[in-house]
Amino acid sequence: MSGFGPRGMWYLFAFVSWFLAPGVLAAGEEGGFRVIEARTRLEAGVYRLDANIEFRLSAPVREALLNGVPLVIEIDMEVVEPRRWLPDKGVASLTQGYRLSYHALSERFLVRNLNTGARRSFGVLEDALLHLGTIRDFPLLDEDLLAPGRFYMAGLRAGLDIEALPTPVQMMAYVTPAWWLGSDWYTWPLKP
């Protein structure tokens, strides 16, 4: 005798559909983050970073944002000294966090730098995402941290912080690929 009657099977079907449907529906609704370019220059003893990152939100993420769910986007930066037979030696790493939220009453998108507290307001989501993806003159690293004559690599990536989502949304985000927004590492040589 089976433990599931017709009613139990319906509940099982509804439960499984609730988890699978968002992923199936979102399969054609592409989103993604991509580092287009990044470069550093030495100025007054500090390596300064300029970068362009493309942020495209998938339909479920965009819908959640428009319904009041704030998003935290993290931009990770690192400088390493590559080693041939050992793991790369970390020289510096930094995460710059931004909170993107939508205020329905004012119909404005607010971007807040979580490291500095600075805020900017935008009337259009695309303008807010463009602002997030434009990094200019960012102080990445002091020249004194690099040894002359050695070879270093700098890296940059961006991602949506699922851990920062409200718990009910977080649970859905873990099982829905449309929420897994993040770029690959973009790397370039950094010579002292």
CSV table of C-alpha atoms in Angstrom, one decimal:
chain,number,residue,atom,x,y,z
A,1,MET,CA,0.0,0.0,0.0
A,2,SER,CA,1.4,3.4,-1.1
A,3,GLY,CA,1.8,6.2,1.4
A,4,PHE,CA,0.6,8.7,-1.2
A,5,GLY,CA,-3.1,8.9,-2.1
A,6,PRO,CA,-4.4,11.2,-4.9
A,7,ARG,CA,-4.3,14.1,-2.5
A,8,GLY,CA,-0.7,13.4,-1.4
A,9,MET,CA,0.5,13.1,-5.0
A,10,TRP,CA,-1.0,16.5,-5.8
A,11,TYR,CA,0.9,18.0,-2.8
A,12,LEU,CA,4.1,16.4,-4.0
A,13,PHE,CA,3.6,17.6,-7.5
A,14,ALA,CA,2.8,21.2,-6.3
A,15,PHE,CA,5.9,21.2,-4.0
A,16,VAL,CA,8.3,19.9,-6.8
A,17,SER,CA,6.7,22.4,-9.3
A,18,TRP,CA,7.3,25.3,-7.0
A,19,PHE,CA,11.0,24.6,-6.9
A,20,LEU,CA,11.4,23.7,-10.6
A,21,ALA,CA,9.1,26.1,-12.4
A,22,PRO,CA,11.1,29.3,-11.7
A,23,GLY,CA,14.3,27.7,-13.2
A,24,VAL,CA,12.4,26.4,-16.2
A,25,LEU,CA,10.6,29.7,-16.8
A,26,ALA,CA,13.8,31.7,-16.4
A,27,ALA,CA,15.9,29.6,-18.7
A,28,GLY,CA,15.2,31.9,-21.6
A,29,GLU,CA,15.4,35.1,-19.6
A,30,GLU,CA,19.2,35.6,-19.7
A,31,GLY,CA,21.0,37.8,-17.2
A,32,GLY,CA,24.6,38.0,-16.4
A,33,PHE,CA,27.6,40.1,-15.2
A,34,ARG,CA,30.7,40.6,-17.4
A,35,VAL,CA,33.9,42.5,-16.8
A,36,ILE,CA,34.4,44.2,-20.2
A,37,GLU,CA,37.8,45.8,-19.4
A,38,ALA,CA,40.0,46.7,-16.5
A,39,ARG,CA,43.3,48.4,-16.3
A,40,THR,CA,45.6,50.1,-13.7
A,41,ARG,CA,47.9,53.0,-13.8
A,42,LEU,CA,50.5,54.2,-11.3
A,43,GLU,CA,49.8,57.7,-10.0
A,44,ALA,CA,51.5,59.4,-7.0
A,45,GLY,CA,52.6,56.0,-5.5
A,46,VAL,CA,49.1,54.4,-5.9
A,47,TYR,CA,47.9,52.0,-8.5
A,48,ARG,CA,44.5,53.3,-9.7
A,49,LEU,CA,41.9,51.1,-11.2
A,50,ASP,CA,39.6,51.9,-14.2
A,51,ALA,CA,37.1,49.3,-15.2
A,52,ASN,CA,33.8,48.7,-17.1
A,53,ILE,CA,31.4,46.0,-16.0
A,54,GLU,CA,28.2,45.0,-17.7
A,55,PHE,CA,25.3,44.2,-15.4
A,56,ARG,CA,22.3,42.5,-16.9
A,57,LEU,CA,19.6,41.3,-14.4
A,58,SER,CA,17.6,38.2,-15.2
A,59,ALA,CA,13.8,38.7,-15.3
A,60,PRO,CA,13.2,37.1,-11.9
A,61,VAL,CA,15.9,39.3,-10.3
A,62,ARG,CA,14.6,42.4,-12.0
A,63,GLU,CA,11.1,41.5,-10.8
A,64,ALA,CA,12.2,41.0,-7.3
A,65,LEU,CA,14.0,44.4,-7.3
A,66,LEU,CA,10.9,46.1,-8.6
A,67,ASN,CA,8.9,44.5,-5.8
A,68,GLY,CA,11.1,45.9,-3.1
A,69,VAL,CA,13.8,43.2,-2.7
A,70,PRO,CA,17.2,45.0,-2.3
A,71,LEU,CA,20.2,43.5,-4.1
A,72,VAL,CA,23.8,43.5,-2.9
A,73,ILE,CA,26.3,43.5,-5.7
A,74,GLU,CA,29.9,42.8,-4.7
A,75,ILE,CA,33.0,43.7,-6.8
A,76,ASP,CA,36.0,41.7,-5.8
A,77,MET,CA,39.5,42.9,-6.5
A,78,GLU,CA,42.8,41.1,-5.9
A,79,VAL,CA,46.5,41.3,-6.6
A,80,VAL,CA,48.5,38.1,-6.5
A,81,GLU,CA,52.1,37.1,-7.2
A,82,PRO,CA,51.9,34.0,-9.4
A,83,ARG,CA,54.2,31.1,-8.4
A,84,ARG,CA,55.2,28.2,-10.5
A,85,TRP,CA,54.9,25.2,-8.2
A,86,LEU,CA,53.0,26.7,-5.3
A,87,PRO,CA,49.6,28.5,-5.0
A,88,ASP,CA,49.7,32.1,-5.9
A,89,LYS,CA,50.7,34.4,-3.1
A,90,GLY,CA,48.0,37.0,-2.2
A,91,VAL,CA,49.3,40.5,-2.0
A,92,ALA,CA,46.0,42.4,-1.6
A,93,SER,CA,42.3,41.7,-1.8
A,94,LEU,CA,39.3,44.0,-1.5
A,95,THR,CA,35.6,43.8,-1.8
A,96,GLN,CA,33.5,46.8,-2.8
A,97,GLY,CA,29.8,46.3,-2.0
A,98,TYR,CA,26.8,48.1,-3.4
A,99,ARG,CA,23.2,47.9,-2.4
A,100,LEU,CA,20.7,48.5,-5.2
A,101,SER,CA,17.1,49.1,-4.1
A,102,TYR,CA,13.9,50.4,-5.7
A,103,HIS,CA,11.6,52.9,-4.0
A,104,ALA,CA,8.1,52.5,-5.5
A,105,LEU,CA,6.7,55.7,-4.0
A,106,SER,CA,9.4,57.9,-5.6
A,107,GLU,CA,9.9,55.5,-8.5
A,108,ARG,CA,13.7,55.9,-8.0
A,109,PHE,CA,16.6,53.4,-7.9
A,110,LEU,CA,19.0,54.0,-5.1
A,111,VAL,CA,22.6,52.8,-5.2
A,112,ARG,CA,24.5,52.9,-1.9
A,113,ASN,CA,28.2,52.1,-1.5
A,114,LEU,CA,28.4,49.8,1.5
A,115,ASN,CA,32.0,50.7,2.1
A,116,THR,CA,31.7,54.5,2.2
A,117,GLY,CA,28.0,55.1,2.7
A,118,ALA,CA,27.8,57.3,-0.5
A,119,ARG,CA,24.4,57.2,-2.2
A,120,ARG,CA,23.2,58.0,-5.7
A,121,SER,CA,19.6,58.1,-7.0
A,122,PHE,CA,18.5,57.2,-10.5
A,123,GLY,CA,15.2,57.4,-12.4
A,124,VAL,CA,16.0,54.4,-14.7
A,125,LEU,CA,17.4,51.0,-13.7
A,126,GLU,CA,19.8,51.0,-16.7
A,127,ASP,CA,21.4,54.2,-15.5
A,128,ALA,CA,21.9,52.7,-12.0
A,129,LEU,CA,23.5,49.6,-13.5
A,130,LEU,CA,25.7,51.7,-15.7
A,131,HIS,CA,26.8,53.7,-12.7
A,132,LEU,CA,27.6,50.5,-10.8
A,133,GLY,CA,29.6,49.2,-13.7
A,134,THR,CA,31.8,52.3,-14.3
A,135,ILE,CA,34.8,52.3,-12.0
A,136,ARG,CA,37.1,55.3,-12.4
A,137,ASP,CA,40.3,56.3,-10.5
A,138,PHE,CA,39.7,53.7,-7.7
A,139,PRO,CA,42.8,53.4,-5.4
A,140,LEU,CA,43.6,49.7,-5.6
A,141,LEU,CA,47.0,49.3,-4.1
A,142,ASP,CA,50.0,51.2,-2.8
A,143,GLU,CA,53.2,50.9,-4.9
A,144,ASP,CA,55.2,50.0,-1.7
A,145,LEU,CA,53.4,46.7,-1.4
A,146,LEU,CA,55.0,45.4,-4.6
A,147,ALA,CA,58.7,44.3,-4.9
A,148,PRO,CA,60.5,45.8,-7.9
A,149,GLY,CA,61.3,43.3,-10.6
A,150,ARG,CA,58.6,40.8,-9.6
A,151,PHE,CA,55.6,39.9,-11.7
A,152,TYR,CA,52.1,40.4,-10.4
A,153,MET,CA,48.6,39.8,-11.7
A,154,ALA,CA,45.5,41.9,-10.8
A,155,GLY,CA,42.0,40.4,-11.0
A,156,LEU,CA,38.4,41.7,-10.9
A,157,ARG,CA,35.0,40.0,-10.8
A,158,ALA,CA,31.5,41.0,-9.8
A,159,GLY,CA,28.6,39.0,-8.4
A,160,LEU,CA,25.2,39.1,-6.8
A,161,ASP,CA,25.4,38.3,-3.0
A,162,ILE,CA,22.7,35.7,-2.5
A,163,GLU,CA,23.5,35.6,1.2
A,164,ALA,CA,22.4,39.3,1.6
A,165,LEU,CA,18.9,38.5,0.2
A,166,PRO,CA,15.9,38.2,2.6
A,167,THR,CA,15.6,34.6,3.8
A,168,PRO,CA,12.5,33.6,1.8
A,169,VAL,CA,14.0,34.9,-1.4
A,170,GLN,CA,17.4,33.5,-0.5
A,171,MET,CA,16.0,30.0,-0.4
A,172,MET,CA,14.5,30.3,-3.8
A,173,ALA,CA,17.7,32.0,-5.2
A,174,TYR,CA,19.8,29.0,-4.3
A,175,VAL,CA,17.8,26.6,-6.4
A,176,THR,CA,17.1,29.0,-9.3
A,177,PRO,CA,19.9,29.5,-11.8
A,178,ALA,CA,18.5,32.9,-12.9
A,179,TRP,CA,19.7,34.2,-9.6
A,180,TRP,CA,23.3,33.0,-10.0
A,181,LEU,CA,24.6,36.2,-11.4
A,182,GLY,CA,28.4,36.6,-11.4
A,183,SER,CA,31.3,37.3,-13.8
A,184,ASP,CA,34.4,35.3,-14.3
A,185,TRP,CA,37.7,36.7,-13.1
A,186,TYR,CA,39.1,39.3,-15.4
A,187,THR,CA,42.9,39.4,-15.0
A,188,TRP,CA,45.7,41.5,-16.3
A,189,PRO,CA,49.5,41.9,-15.5
A,190,LEU,CA,50.5,44.5,-12.9
A,191,LYS,CA,54.2,45.5,-13.1
A,192,PRO,CA,55.9,47.6,-10.5
